[in-house]
């Protein structure tokens, strides 16, 4: 009876190690952008850790709930006002086994052709439920 358990435990480990962290992070970034663009704030914010910090020109916003409140004040619930979000990934750097840095250009496309764009530096941490942003500096 122990042999099948040992085989299962050892055969699952290589699969977890083989998962490409950069591809996983890019996938959650794209899912977050879809959430933003469709007005699904919960989906957009799923990428943030509960204790995430967002760096703004006015100071630090601490915690996922405070980050959500800031986005609600700034952009409201109207998806046209929010625009369509996309990211162009510029690079990543492995910090250690559970942390990755990501740099990207974000773009918000609005009806009528107007666009806003900027840069973002995101520190991700691998949590039990996947890669989460623990620090966001976007400008």
mmCIF file of C-alpha atoms in Angstrom:
data_model
loop_
_atom_site.group_PDB
_atom_site.id
_atom_site.type_symbol
_atom_site.label_atom_id
_atom_site.label_comp_id
_atom_site.label_asym_id
_atom_site.label_seq_id
_atom_site.Cartn_x
_atom_site.Cartn_y
_atom_site.Cartn_z
ATOM 1 C CA UNK A 1 0.000 0.000 0.000
ATOM 2 C CA UNK A 2 2.867 2.433 0.648
ATOM 3 C CA UNK A 3 4.431 1.952 -2.771
ATOM 4 C CA UNK A 4 1.557 3.563 -4.746
ATOM 5 C CA UNK A 5 1.601 6.548 -2.383
ATOM 6 C CA UNK A 6 5.338 6.994 -2.859
ATOM 7 C CA UNK A 7 4.999 6.705 -6.627
ATOM 8 C CA UNK A 8 2.232 9.342 -6.657
ATOM 9 C CA UNK A 9 4.224 11.701 -4.459
ATOM 10 C CA UNK A 10 7.384 11.448 -6.546
ATOM 11 C CA UNK A 11 5.614 11.606 -9.901
ATOM 12 C CA UNK A 12 3.722 14.829 -8.998
ATOM 13 C CA UNK A 13 6.829 16.747 -7.890
ATOM 14 C CA UNK A 14 8.482 17.008 -11.343
ATOM 15 C CA UNK A 15 5.231 18.330 -12.846
ATOM 16 C CA UNK A 16 5.140 21.192 -10.318
ATOM 17 C CA UNK A 17 8.802 22.007 -10.936
ATOM 18 C CA UNK A 18 8.340 21.969 -14.708
ATOM 19 C CA UNK A 19 5.653 24.684 -14.656
ATOM 20 C CA UNK A 20 7.173 27.820 -16.189
ATOM 21 C CA UNK A 21 6.735 30.637 -13.628
ATOM 22 C CA UNK A 22 6.998 33.349 -16.299
ATOM 23 C CA UNK A 23 4.236 31.738 -18.375
ATOM 24 C CA UNK A 24 2.056 31.358 -15.268
ATOM 25 C CA UNK A 25 2.575 35.026 -14.371
ATOM 26 C CA UNK A 26 1.794 36.175 -17.902
ATOM 27 C CA UNK A 27 -1.409 34.094 -17.816
ATOM 28 C CA UNK A 28 -2.623 35.723 -14.576
ATOM 29 C CA UNK A 29 -1.723 39.152 -15.986
ATOM 30 C CA UNK A 30 -3.864 38.502 -19.050
ATOM 31 C CA UNK A 31 -6.734 37.206 -16.916
ATOM 32 C CA UNK A 32 -6.538 40.322 -14.746
ATOM 33 C CA UNK A 33 -6.682 42.527 -17.862
ATOM 34 C CA UNK A 34 -9.803 40.695 -19.041
ATOM 35 C CA UNK A 35 -11.368 41.307 -15.636
ATOM 36 C CA UNK A 36 -10.634 45.031 -15.869
ATOM 37 C CA UNK A 37 -11.896 45.317 -19.436
ATOM 38 C CA UNK A 38 -15.181 43.525 -18.717
ATOM 39 C CA UNK A 39 -15.881 45.349 -15.457
ATOM 40 C CA UNK A 40 -15.261 42.258 -13.314
ATOM 41 C CA UNK A 41 -13.344 43.933 -10.489
ATOM 42 C CA UNK A 42 -13.067 40.706 -8.493
ATOM 43 C CA UNK A 43 -11.356 39.014 -11.441
ATOM 44 C CA UNK A 44 -9.094 42.024 -11.992
ATOM 45 C CA UNK A 45 -8.035 42.079 -8.324
ATOM 46 C CA UNK A 46 -7.576 38.293 -8.010
ATOM 47 C CA UNK A 47 -3.943 38.809 -9.024
ATOM 48 C CA UNK A 48 -3.181 40.827 -5.851
ATOM 49 C CA UNK A 49 -2.099 39.298 -2.545
ATOM 50 C CA UNK A 50 -4.232 40.361 0.425
ATOM 51 C CA UNK A 51 -1.236 42.274 1.846
ATOM 52 C CA UNK A 52 -0.136 43.831 -1.468
ATOM 53 C CA UNK A 53 1.279 47.358 -1.575
ATOM 54 C CA UNK A 54 0.506 49.763 -4.424
ATOM 55 C CA UNK A 55 2.932 52.656 -4.916
ATOM 56 C CA UNK A 56 1.265 55.887 -6.072
ATOM 57 C CA UNK A 57 2.489 59.445 -6.516
ATOM 58 C CA UNK A 58 0.611 60.282 -3.293
ATOM 59 C CA UNK A 59 2.088 57.455 -1.195
ATOM 60 C CA UNK A 60 1.519 53.788 -0.478
ATOM 61 C CA UNK A 61 -1.821 52.025 -0.632
ATOM 62 C CA UNK A 62 -1.651 48.979 1.646
ATOM 63 C CA UNK A 63 -3.809 45.890 1.221
ATOM 64 C CA UNK A 64 -6.025 44.481 -1.496
ATOM 65 C CA UNK A 65 -9.180 46.092 -0.044
ATOM 66 C CA UNK A 66 -7.589 49.565 -0.085
ATOM 67 C CA UNK A 67 -6.294 48.996 -3.619
ATOM 68 C CA UNK A 68 -9.828 48.023 -4.709
ATOM 69 C CA UNK A 69 -11.250 51.177 -3.108
ATOM 70 C CA UNK A 70 -8.655 53.336 -4.879
ATOM 71 C CA UNK A 71 -9.492 51.820 -8.282
ATOM 72 C CA UNK A 72 -13.229 52.274 -7.606
ATOM 73 C CA UNK A 73 -12.710 55.985 -6.765
ATOM 74 C CA UNK A 74 -10.426 56.599 -9.726
ATOM 75 C CA UNK A 75 -12.229 54.651 -12.454
ATOM 76 C CA UNK A 76 -15.744 53.898 -11.240
ATOM 77 C CA UNK A 77 -17.845 50.961 -12.402
ATOM 78 C CA UNK A 78 -18.537 52.126 -15.981
ATOM 79 C CA UNK A 79 -16.501 49.844 -18.271
ATOM 80 C CA UNK A 80 -16.338 52.571 -20.942
ATOM 81 C CA UNK A 81 -14.774 54.930 -18.426
ATOM 82 C CA UNK A 82 -12.344 52.191 -17.357
ATOM 83 C CA UNK A 83 -11.182 51.431 -20.901
ATOM 84 C CA UNK A 84 -9.821 48.170 -22.273
ATOM 85 C CA UNK A 85 -6.621 47.098 -20.495
ATOM 86 C CA UNK A 86 -3.733 45.295 -22.138
ATOM 87 C CA UNK A 87 -0.140 44.588 -21.181
ATOM 88 C CA UNK A 88 3.019 44.266 -23.258
ATOM 89 C CA UNK A 89 5.470 42.209 -21.230
ATOM 90 C CA UNK A 90 8.963 43.703 -21.286
ATOM 91 C CA UNK A 91 10.865 41.286 -19.076
ATOM 92 C CA UNK A 92 11.080 39.271 -15.908
ATOM 93 C CA UNK A 93 13.775 38.472 -13.379
ATOM 94 C CA UNK A 94 13.902 35.561 -10.958
ATOM 95 C CA UNK A 95 14.544 36.865 -7.454
ATOM 96 C CA UNK A 96 14.385 33.462 -5.733
ATOM 97 C CA UNK A 97 12.267 30.304 -5.923
ATOM 98 C CA UNK A 98 9.101 32.145 -4.825
ATOM 99 C CA UNK A 99 9.581 35.686 -6.166
ATOM 100 C CA UNK A 100 9.681 37.150 -9.674
ATOM 101 C CA UNK A 101 9.947 40.729 -10.891
ATOM 102 C CA UNK A 102 7.963 41.692 -13.983
ATOM 103 C CA UNK A 103 8.173 44.840 -16.091
ATOM 104 C CA UNK A 104 5.443 45.682 -18.571
ATOM 105 C CA UNK A 105 3.803 48.510 -20.483
ATOM 106 C CA UNK A 106 0.101 48.878 -19.726
ATOM 107 C CA UNK A 107 -2.339 50.465 -22.155
ATOM 108 C CA UNK A 108 -5.924 51.567 -21.606
ATOM 109 C CA UNK A 109 -7.815 51.942 -24.890
ATOM 110 C CA UNK A 110 -11.005 54.000 -24.756
ATOM 111 C CA UNK A 111 -13.859 54.304 -27.272
ATOM 112 C CA UNK A 112 -13.065 56.841 -29.959
ATOM 113 C CA UNK A 113 -9.378 55.916 -30.152
ATOM 114 C CA UNK A 114 -8.106 57.717 -27.042
ATOM 115 C CA UNK A 115 -5.397 55.809 -25.154
ATOM 116 C CA UNK A 116 -3.441 56.071 -21.933
ATOM 117 C CA UNK A 117 -0.236 54.136 -21.409
ATOM 118 C CA UNK A 118 2.454 53.737 -18.817
ATOM 119 C CA UNK A 119 4.938 51.424 -17.186
ATOM 120 C CA UNK A 120 4.559 48.942 -14.353
ATOM 121 C CA UNK A 121 7.004 47.107 -12.129
ATOM 122 C CA UNK A 122 5.400 44.219 -10.294
ATOM 123 C CA UNK A 123 6.863 41.945 -7.640
ATOM 124 C CA UNK A 124 5.145 38.553 -7.633
ATOM 125 C CA UNK A 125 5.209 35.965 -4.887
ATOM 126 C CA UNK A 126 4.221 32.333 -5.350
ATOM 127 C CA UNK A 127 1.412 31.680 -2.879
ATOM 128 C CA UNK A 128 -0.497 28.409 -2.317
ATOM 129 C CA UNK A 129 -3.201 29.674 -4.720
ATOM 130 C CA UNK A 130 -0.786 30.870 -7.417
ATOM 131 C CA UNK A 131 1.384 33.850 -8.327
ATOM 132 C CA UNK A 132 0.201 37.073 -6.660
ATOM 133 C CA UNK A 133 1.354 40.692 -6.817
ATOM 134 C CA UNK A 134 2.857 41.782 -3.503
ATOM 135 C CA UNK A 135 4.181 45.114 -4.767
ATOM 136 C CA UNK A 136 2.839 47.225 -7.667
ATOM 137 C CA UNK A 137 4.525 50.399 -8.894
ATOM 138 C CA UNK A 138 2.672 51.657 -11.961
ATOM 139 C CA UNK A 139 2.984 55.046 -13.593
#
